[in-house]
């Protein structure tokens, strides 16, 4: 078998079938009511007792024989002898005979002999006549000013729930009201589906767990997929188990894979695309299971690998006390390595299978419908999983826009809300076309406000005061371009603009820009002239940035003054062409020791403890899209800007 | 102050204001990424490093100087000397000079000197020419069949996320994709809002915690509210704390209240309506806090009590390590005692405040809109919280029907899906009127199929195979009445029907009915004649039941045979008028020793280990509402009935 060839790609439907054919179910857990919320009942619960368990007074008043009240009314009350009292939680020590009444509290047991009760509001107490007409003899009578029928104001034993009745069906996902019903039945423990255990195995020598130190020079990056997929597993009703990072060592990887297969219902690995990792996975599956398919006609996700791993015996840590033995096998799915790709393939193929096994249906809110904000071309031939962001237009209609920063970009995670499946046959999505977006999780809240443009510290603070905004710091020029394309609600632009924009200025402020240098300014940079004259390692911003535009204008002015070309000056600056994307990045190169002078803001220099050489003030403007000015988020932003 | 008077009821808006004025916020927790899902970020997270932290190859191929490829194409490749290899996770030990290339893996660090990379697909390796024309000298050359620009196929350091960039805003509820972004930034721990701690205090001598034995003779019932409200608190993003049951002992109750106030942000009690309980609550609030209001114009919920309790100092068990001291006070809300009332008041007034404090907005799915299935009258003058069930009609449109079994009935919990607020000014809701239903929790799934009618064991098993059905065993006659009213999808009827029904019979079976007697049949009951003749304690079913109808028909036949009136016979049966609601209840009276003969089914006798005297077979029919026959749930039911 050639392990690198995917010429015969399985169809997405075949991949789904293969995953469905695997047994992911986890058996049974017995949980107490305090832990039952959200769990899925495994078996029907019938009432084992009557609720209430006794004939119960519905109100405060008097228990009596209904027959004794017949004909009574306001004008002509029935007179009964008070013979005792019953409180809630007490066993009655009195019975009611003809002509007698017993004071009774709400919820108390109806005393023997009584078949109805009258609420206290329809009665009065009176000195008793002791059965004769002598008047006060220390006894008390009750005057009943209404007539009642047998059963009135009494809840009979079992009237609420009767023993033997079907109470809650199997498969019910327990919500507070179900927990209420189980409480009423006195059930303290219920059998629920065990959550499918999903082992997450991360491989790759370059990956480091978050929280540990990283060596960038060695090309290390943080492991994004482990915690992300773990959270996705929880969302889908599974129980994630993170295994120790196995690096690229084949023996260690094999050990971890076998351990995970023995302990879990499903094992997921991601990014094991190196030849050695694939070899190990193949070997383990061949020796101990079955490969169902390798290679699926889906983009991304082509190298997806689906198999079955047998394990060596029942689990030792079965939470259900071992009452359900291990099924003897574990499913295995290999996910792509890039975070957005891994999340999309997980969401599309794996999460539904976990939900099915967990008995937790996907909430309807996990899929939303919207219109494509822009047109989008797609290659034919493979199902495309397209990461998209979701926003709303001025009418509150949902807009869907593709997010394509390259699948290696983790920032797509911040921008993408979900995935649109573009069928293999579709080569073109029109602007305005309706699409279904499967949100990455039901809790994903698309932003209430979408902004693009310049990176700016004042803006960052402003955004903190708004509810759920999304801001993409793509720079001034791409921000304007996107604003014209009609997706974002506002753009933030800095520095001089090259052309007019059709937009409404929501607010503006000024920021001081210039050169950032080491603390103490050892190179004695006082302005642009020094930058051009000396032999300094400079770090610029990208041409997308408004700061870069302002710098170029200042260089042009200096060139005019000296009557030389711009290029003469920029070529004299070592590093002028190295532009970094974010506003703090150049200054951080100074701290790292790899630069002497950086383009930046006074605020950045202050924040990082560096020195600042001002080259001027620069306007920062917030421009609202004309069709979004009434949108709530935009109005809130405008209000903040006025403050 | 008169503690029993609610003459000056506060408005619902005032009650909301009072609750909003209380501080429920819990401070800060620091949680690891593995526990961060669903938590609410307390502060903005900025990137503290560049992602990637180095210039990174996007593919497998060769790192080189772009300039060396200019002009290269398929026909005329550029020839470069291979000078080394860099794998992912390795520090390059080679630099790239003019005319040189380095083999590089996806994700590896670009070696110094290289400014672009070419994917392996666009290259070939060839025996090196060693700088001269001698041919094979052990070196290798790379033939590059395309030209690339500087930066092609390289992700520069910080291009994904740049240090200093705003990554995730405060108030974000963390979903898997946010956890992915935090992972990429290397954050292992994040500050999140502590969940508001909500203490739940249950009082009342009659209440017993589920799982403990109950004494019905003493009027004990299971405590429904504690676990139900606890689950509701979790749903709203709070952390419930159940306090030990305090009974009605004032000292114990006071001790528990003070303890809860010291440990929690909010204390809830329910059903403390007895004078002594209210006294204790008043005293504690007077001594140690402030009463904000008592008595609200809402039905149910009139005796609602809202106050503030000071506590004695900072919490000892602060999960955040004590970094945020206790606010020095706790909110207090007294809820009604009846479960449905308590849940409605909690849902309407308390849950929104907990959500606000937790920073967890209510999902849009927690409120649904539908049409009233029937008209409903309402008293004016108080806001009415109306418990309702939700179903769909034949067109898939949502129908809302009031559930009114008396607020003391816990079965309303099984039937009600949520609450409709009927304003004080409204005295009438028309059938078809649109109403908003606040579901009891966002996870509540209204049933896919709604049935009513006779209680039957065969039916119970049938229901287990259907997805999320709801069945209300109200008996044959009320079932038919409800079917005519247009709410349920089907009715189950047993025994002879008194009139024709416009409905479609989906299926039927026969059940054997008769008399259930003690094991061994000590009273030697062989048929109805023995029941009438002897002095036996009999237990009947209610007149709603099809079993009762069949019994009455049989008695009529016997009366005809003997030429006596029915009453002659029924009066000879001790307990004929005592009808119980559920099919097992009469037989269970035999087990309890309070009856000798019970009306019931053979299946019930077998199930309970009792003896059965058959009086005949009885048809059980499933009748589908004519406008619901195409509803998916109904079709599934019909399919099962055919099997």
XYZ file of N, CA and C in Angstrom, chain B residues 426-596:
513
model
N -53.918 42.732 30.544
C -54.542 41.801 29.591
C -55.506 40.881 30.325
N -56.749 40.807 29.873
C -57.660 39.878 30.538
C -58.045 38.717 29.639
N -57.505 38.711 28.417
C -57.971 37.703 27.479
C -56.915 37.484 26.404
N -56.531 36.253 26.216
C -55.667 35.915 25.082
C -56.515 35.113 24.108
N -56.580 35.552 22.867
C -57.370 34.833 21.878
C -56.634 33.608 21.372
N -57.375 32.614 20.926
C -56.759 31.501 20.209
C -56.110 32.082 18.965
N -54.884 31.677 18.669
C -54.189 32.187 17.487
C -53.325 33.399 17.770
N -53.505 34.029 18.940
C -52.705 35.210 19.275
C -51.238 34.813 19.443
N -50.334 35.696 18.970
C -48.902 35.395 19.072
C -48.400 35.723 20.469
N -47.648 34.798 21.037
C -47.069 35.039 22.365
C -45.598 34.598 22.362
N -44.813 35.233 23.244
C -43.418 34.833 23.440
C -43.343 33.889 24.630
N -42.690 32.763 24.421
C -42.512 31.789 25.498
C -41.054 31.819 25.934
N -40.832 32.137 27.191
C -39.480 32.033 27.706
C -39.317 30.593 28.174
N -38.523 29.824 27.465
C -38.344 28.421 27.840
C -37.683 28.350 29.217
N -37.978 27.267 29.944
C -37.417 27.154 31.291
C -35.897 27.129 31.244
N -35.347 26.564 30.192
C -33.906 26.679 29.993
C -33.657 26.541 28.507
N -32.530 27.060 28.032
C -32.302 27.044 26.586
C -32.240 25.620 26.033
N -31.961 24.648 26.896
C -31.883 23.260 26.429
C -33.237 22.573 26.358
N -34.279 23.221 26.841
C -35.591 22.591 26.781
C -35.948 22.334 25.324
N -36.279 21.085 25.024
C -36.718 20.757 23.666
C -38.198 20.454 23.704
N -39.011 21.336 23.145
C -40.431 21.008 23.073
C -40.593 19.675 22.342
N -41.629 18.920 22.687
C -41.756 17.563 22.156
C -41.973 17.565 20.648
N -41.563 16.478 20.022
C -41.790 16.327 18.585
C -43.168 15.718 18.325
N -43.816 15.285 19.394
C -45.064 14.539 19.276
C -45.777 14.677 20.621
N -47.054 15.022 20.563
C -47.797 15.228 21.801
C -49.021 14.318 21.818
N -49.085 13.448 22.805
C -50.229 12.558 22.921
C -50.917 12.716 24.261
N -52.182 12.311 24.306
C -52.961 12.397 25.536
C -53.853 11.168 25.606
N -54.260 10.815 26.813
C -55.261 9.759 26.915
C -54.945 8.729 27.967
N -55.319 7.506 27.644
C -55.259 6.404 28.596
C -53.818 6.034 28.948
N -53.644 5.652 30.189
C -52.362 5.155 30.667
C -52.289 3.670 30.296
N -51.224 3.264 29.645
C -51.158 1.878 29.180
C -49.711 1.417 29.060
N -49.402 0.229 29.571
C -48.009 -0.233 29.550
C -47.459 -0.498 28.144
N -48.296 -0.975 27.237
C -47.824 -1.199 25.861
C -47.444 0.132 25.230
N -48.293 1.109 25.459
C -48.024 2.445 24.944
C -46.705 2.979 25.506
N -46.495 2.775 26.796
C -45.261 3.282 27.411
C -44.027 2.743 26.702
N -44.066 1.451 26.360
C -42.915 0.878 25.668
C -42.762 1.459 24.269
N -43.902 1.650 23.620
C -43.911 2.235 22.283
C -43.274 3.627 22.291
N -43.629 4.397 23.310
C -43.105 5.762 23.403
C -41.589 5.780 23.567
N -41.068 4.740 24.227
C -39.614 4.690 24.441
C -38.836 4.672 23.133
N -39.487 4.170 22.064
C -38.786 4.058 20.784
C -38.873 5.331 19.960
N -39.645 6.303 20.426
C -39.821 7.525 19.648
C -38.912 8.610 20.201
N -38.642 9.584 19.353
C -37.719 10.631 19.748
C -38.495 11.761 20.425
N -38.229 11.949 21.691
C -38.753 13.097 22.435
C -40.268 13.283 22.332
N -41.038 12.212 22.611
C -42.486 12.376 22.639
C -42.908 12.937 23.994
N -44.100 13.498 24.049
C -44.688 13.851 25.357
C -46.034 13.176 25.417
N -46.293 12.492 26.518
C -47.582 11.839 26.651
C -48.187 12.194 28.004
N -49.407 12.682 27.960
C -50.090 13.082 29.185
C -51.190 12.074 29.455
N -51.004 11.292 30.509
C -51.977 10.229 30.749
C -53.139 10.774 31.564
N -54.022 11.450 30.865
C -55.150 12.093 31.513
C -56.382 11.196 31.532
N -56.309 10.044 30.866
C -57.470 9.170 30.764
C -58.121 9.293 29.395
N -59.010 8.332 29.094
C -59.617 8.277 27.766
C -60.517 9.480 27.485
N -61.408 9.774 28.435
C -62.379 10.840 28.148
C -61.725 12.218 28.013
N -60.904 12.627 28.987
C -60.232 13.934 28.801
C -59.312 13.933 27.583
N -58.770 12.769 27.249
C -57.907 12.699 26.076
C -58.680 13.051 24.816
N -59.898 12.480 24.702
C -60.733 12.783 23.542
C -61.116 14.257 23.510
N -61.396 14.794 24.687
C -61.786 16.208 24.752
C -60.628 17.072 24.251
N -59.433 16.745 24.726
C -58.276 17.535 24.294
C -58.020 17.386 22.795
N -58.216 16.177 22.301
C -58.008 15.964 20.862
C -58.941 16.863 20.061
N -60.181 16.980 20.529
C -61.140 17.841 19.833
C -60.737 19.306 19.911
N -60.063 19.682 21.010
C -59.643 21.077 21.159
C -58.489 21.452 20.243
N -57.877 20.450 19.617
C -56.891 20.769 18.585
C -55.464 20.918 19.062
N -55.164 20.577 20.311
C -53.784 20.722 20.765
C -52.938 19.470 20.500
N -53.342 18.297 20.997
C -52.449 17.137 20.824
C -52.463 16.574 19.407
N -51.429 15.749 19.130
C -51.346 15.087 17.832
C -52.151 13.801 17.805
N -52.231 13.153 18.979
C -52.986 11.899 18.995
C -53.555 11.664 20.386
N -54.575 10.807 20.423
C -55.151 10.420 21.700
C -55.180 8.901 21.754
N -54.994 8.377 22.945
C -55.083 6.931 23.134
C -56.345 6.667 23.949
N -57.219 5.834 23.403
C -58.489 5.580 24.072
C -58.607 4.085 24.326
N -59.218 3.752 25.449
C -59.386 2.339 25.799
C -60.834 2.090 26.133
N -61.315 0.921 25.788
C -62.678 0.555 26.111
C -63.652 1.117 25.105
N -64.941 0.895 25.383
C -65.967 1.369 24.447
C -66.045 2.894 24.471
N -66.239 3.495 23.297
C -66.364 4.946 23.223
C -67.830 5.319 23.207
N -68.159 6.454 23.834
C -69.558 6.858 23.896
C -70.018 7.589 22.654
N -69.077 8.156 21.907
C -69.490 8.821 20.672
C -68.382 8.713 19.634
N -68.734 9.002 18.388
C -67.747 8.912 17.319
C -66.765 10.075 17.411
N -65.576 9.815 16.949
C -64.538 10.832 16.991
C -64.050 11.046 15.578
N -63.844 12.305 15.214
C -63.249 12.579 13.911
C -61.754 12.487 14.048
N -61.221 11.366 13.715
C -59.783 11.143 13.851
C -59.431 9.925 13.027
N -58.151 9.741 12.811
C -57.699 8.609 12.010
C -57.059 7.584 12.942
N -57.544 6.332 12.858
C -56.970 5.328 13.737
C -55.593 4.919 13.227
N -54.575 5.176 14.045
C -53.196 4.889 13.628
C -52.812 3.458 13.956
N -53.525 2.874 14.928
C -53.199 1.507 15.308
C -54.020 1.108 16.522
N -54.020 -0.176 16.839
C -54.752 -0.634 18.016
C -54.176 -1.936 18.528
N -54.424 -2.228 19.777
C -54.096 -3.519 20.349
C -55.150 -3.829 21.403
N -55.091 -5.041 21.937
C -56.072 -5.424 22.950
C -55.365 -5.679 24.265
N -55.971 -5.256 25.345
C -55.377 -5.558 26.645
C -56.419 -6.275 27.508
N -55.946 -7.110 28.384
C -56.838 -7.909 29.215
C -57.039 -7.174 30.526
N -58.289 -6.956 30.877
C -58.568 -6.216 32.108
C -59.372 -7.087 33.049
N -59.381 -6.672 34.297
C -60.128 -7.469 35.255
C -59.843 -7.029 36.669
N -59.892 -8.000 37.576
C -59.703 -7.701 38.990
C -58.350 -8.225 39.429
N -57.643 -7.391 40.177
C -56.347 -7.797 40.700
C -56.532 -8.084 42.191
N -56.006 -9.221 42.594
C -56.170 -9.624 44.001
C -54.817 -10.068 44.554
N -54.798 -10.263 45.865
C -53.563 -10.701 46.496
C -53.098 -12.023 45.899
N -51.813 -12.248 45.991
C -51.224 -13.484 45.509
C -51.885 -14.657 46.235
N -52.277 -15.667 45.474
C -52.975 -16.813 46.076
C -54.481 -16.636 46.123
N -54.928 -15.425 45.814
C -56.365 -15.115 45.794
C -57.083 -15.655 47.031
N -56.665 -15.223 48.228
C -57.209 -15.769 49.468
C -58.727 -15.575 49.595
N -59.250 -14.540 48.932
C -60.684 -14.282 49.051
C -61.481 -15.005 47.972
N -60.764 -15.780 47.187
C -61.401 -16.613 46.165
C -62.361 -15.835 45.276
N -61.865 -14.750 44.733
C -62.648 -13.926 43.811
C -62.534 -14.545 42.428
N -63.652 -14.892 41.837
C -63.600 -15.506 40.505
C -64.199 -14.599 39.437
N -64.907 -13.568 39.872
C -65.530 -12.694 38.887
C -66.277 -11.581 39.592
N -67.033 -10.831 38.793
C -67.765 -9.680 39.313
C -68.740 -10.081 40.422
N -69.363 -11.242 40.245
C -70.375 -11.675 41.213
C -69.766 -11.768 42.610
N -68.518 -12.272 42.680
C -67.860 -12.375 43.985
C -67.557 -11.004 44.559
N -67.206 -10.067 43.647
C -66.894 -8.720 44.119
C -68.122 -8.081 44.752
N -69.265 -8.277 44.078
C -70.511 -7.681 44.570
C -70.979 -8.378 45.850
N -70.764 -9.670 45.895
C -71.314 -10.449 47.003
C -70.535 -10.263 48.297
N -69.219 -10.208 48.187
C -68.408 -10.259 49.398
C -68.177 -8.900 50.037
N -67.517 -8.914 51.186
C -67.204 -7.681 51.886
C -65.724 -7.375 51.661
N -65.430 -6.890 50.461
C -64.037 -6.646 50.080
C -63.786 -5.152 49.959
N -62.554 -4.770 50.315
C -62.177 -3.369 50.087
C -61.700 -3.254 48.640
N -62.465 -2.538 47.831
C -62.176 -2.445 46.393
C -61.560 -1.085 46.075
N -60.677 -1.039 45.049
C -60.165 0.248 44.561
C -60.412 0.350 43.066
N -61.064 1.417 42.687
C -61.502 1.642 41.319
C -60.547 2.589 40.601
N -60.782 2.785 39.319
C -60.108 3.853 38.570
C -61.083 5.011 38.431
N -60.563 6.193 38.071
C -61.449 7.348 37.902
C -62.348 7.151 36.693
N -63.391 7.937 36.607
C -64.333 7.823 35.488
C -63.688 8.255 34.174
N -62.524 8.917 34.264
C -61.808 9.277 33.040
C -61.227 8.068 32.330
N -61.124 6.991 33.067
C -60.367 5.852 32.556
C -61.240 4.921 31.729
N -60.680 4.387 30.676
C -61.376 3.420 29.849
C -61.644 2.129 30.605
N -60.774 1.811 31.572
C -60.997 0.624 32.392
C -62.282 0.762 33.181
N -62.501 1.948 33.733
C -63.707 2.200 34.502
C -64.949 2.031 33.634
N -64.868 2.530 32.396
C -66.007 2.399 31.489
C -66.325 0.925 31.248
N -65.272 0.145 30.998
C -65.499 -1.284 30.761
C -66.084 -1.954 31.995
N -65.605 -1.576 33.170
C -66.141 -2.153 34.410
C -67.621 -1.813 34.553
N -67.972 -0.561 34.273
C -69.365 -0.149 34.421
C -70.269 -0.898 33.430
N -69.755 -1.096 32.215
C -70.534 -1.862 31.240
C -70.779 -3.290 31.750
N -69.744 -3.865 32.333
C -69.880 -5.237 32.836
C -70.872 -5.286 33.997
N -70.831 -4.252 34.836
C -71.779 -4.214 35.945
C -73.210 -4.043 35.414
N -73.350 -3.178 34.394
C -74.662 -2.997 33.778
C -75.202 -4.339 33.261
N -74.311 -5.093 32.629
C -74.740 -6.380 32.082
C -75.204 -7.305 33.202
N -74.434 -7.310 34.314
C -74.804 -8.152 35.449
C -76.128 -7.691 36.060
N -76.296 -6.326 36.111
C -77.541 -5.785 36.654
C -78.720 -6.203 35.790
N -78.559 -6.149 34.455
C -79.609 -6.588 33.533
C -79.963 -8.044 33.792
N -78.904 -8.851 33.897
C -79.070 -10.279 34.106
C -79.885 -10.539 35.362
N -79.571 -9.733 36.413
C -80.264 -9.948 37.683
C -81.533 -9.114 37.798
N -81.705 -8.259 36.763
C -82.873 -7.376 36.772
C -82.885 -6.457 37.998
N -81.723 -5.887 38.301
C -81.641 -4.876 39.380
C -81.016 -3.623 38.783
N -81.005 -2.534 39.532
C -80.380 -1.297 39.044
C -78.862 -1.402 39.206
N -78.162 -0.597 38.414
C -76.703 -0.575 38.537
C -76.328 -0.187 39.967
N -77.045 0.810 40.518
C -76.691 1.325 41.845
C -76.745 0.222 42.897
N -77.715 -0.677 42.741
C -77.806 -1.779 43.693
C -76.479 -2.522 43.782
N -75.893 -2.736 42.612
C -74.631 -3.476 42.591
C -73.459 -2.606 43.060
N -73.364 -1.391 42.541
C -72.191 -0.569 42.876
C -72.196 -0.209 44.360
N -73.374 -0.022 44.935
C -73.406 0.302 46.355
C -72.965 -0.873 47.221
N -73.056 -2.051 46.618
C -72.608 -3.242 47.356
C -71.089 -3.401 47.309
N -70.451 -2.592 46.479
C -68.985 -2.698 46.369
C -68.360 -1.600 47.213
N -67.652 -1.969 48.270
C -67.039 -1.000 49.172
C -65.843 -0.345 48.481
N -65.960 0.935 48.189
C -64.835 1.643 47.550
C -65.060 1.855 46.073
N -66.271 1.502 45.574
C -66.513 1.671 44.138
C -66.284 3.113 43.690
N -66.603 4.069 44.558
C -66.481 5.477 44.178
C -65.059 6.031 44.301
N -64.163 5.259 44.933
C -62.801 5.758 45.084
C -62.007 5.432 43.820
N -61.862 6.424 42.936
C -61.190 6.172 41.660
C -59.788 6.751 41.657
N -58.839 5.949 41.297
C -57.463 6.440 41.205
C -57.087 6.654 39.743
N -56.129 7.548 39.554
C -55.871 8.078 38.227
C -55.006 7.181 37.336
N -54.046 6.487 37.918
C -53.084 5.776 37.065
C -53.305 4.270 37.100
N -52.820 3.585 36.073
C -53.249 2.211 35.883
C -52.714 1.264 36.943
N -51.593 1.582 37.553
C -51.048 0.695 38.579
C -51.529 1.031 39.981
N -52.078 2.246 40.144
C -52.336 2.732 41.504
C -53.261 1.823 42.315
N -54.386 1.349 41.746
C -55.257 0.489 42.558
C -54.520 -0.770 43.033
N -53.783 -1.407 42.142
C -53.088 -2.635 42.517
C -52.072 -2.368 43.626
N -51.446 -1.209 43.566
C -50.457 -0.891 44.600
C -51.102 -0.739 45.987
N -52.391 -0.422 45.994
C -53.086 -0.357 47.287
C -53.182 -1.738 47.928
N -53.261 -2.756 47.066
C -53.291 -4.124 47.610
C -51.964 -4.428 48.282
N -50.885 -4.067 47.594
C -49.557 -4.307 48.174
C -49.417 -3.541 49.480
N -49.950 -2.300 49.505
C -49.844 -1.480 50.712
C -50.757 -1.998 51.824
N -51.631 -2.977 51.483
C -52.500 -3.560 52.513
C -53.771 -2.788 52.763
N -54.023 -1.753 51.920
C -55.221 -0.959 52.179
C -56.367 -1.336 51.249
N -56.208 -2.414 50.480
C -57.302 -2.862 49.614
C -57.183 -4.369 49.397
N -58.321 -4.976 49.018
C -58.343 -6.412 48.750
C -58.463 -6.719 47.262
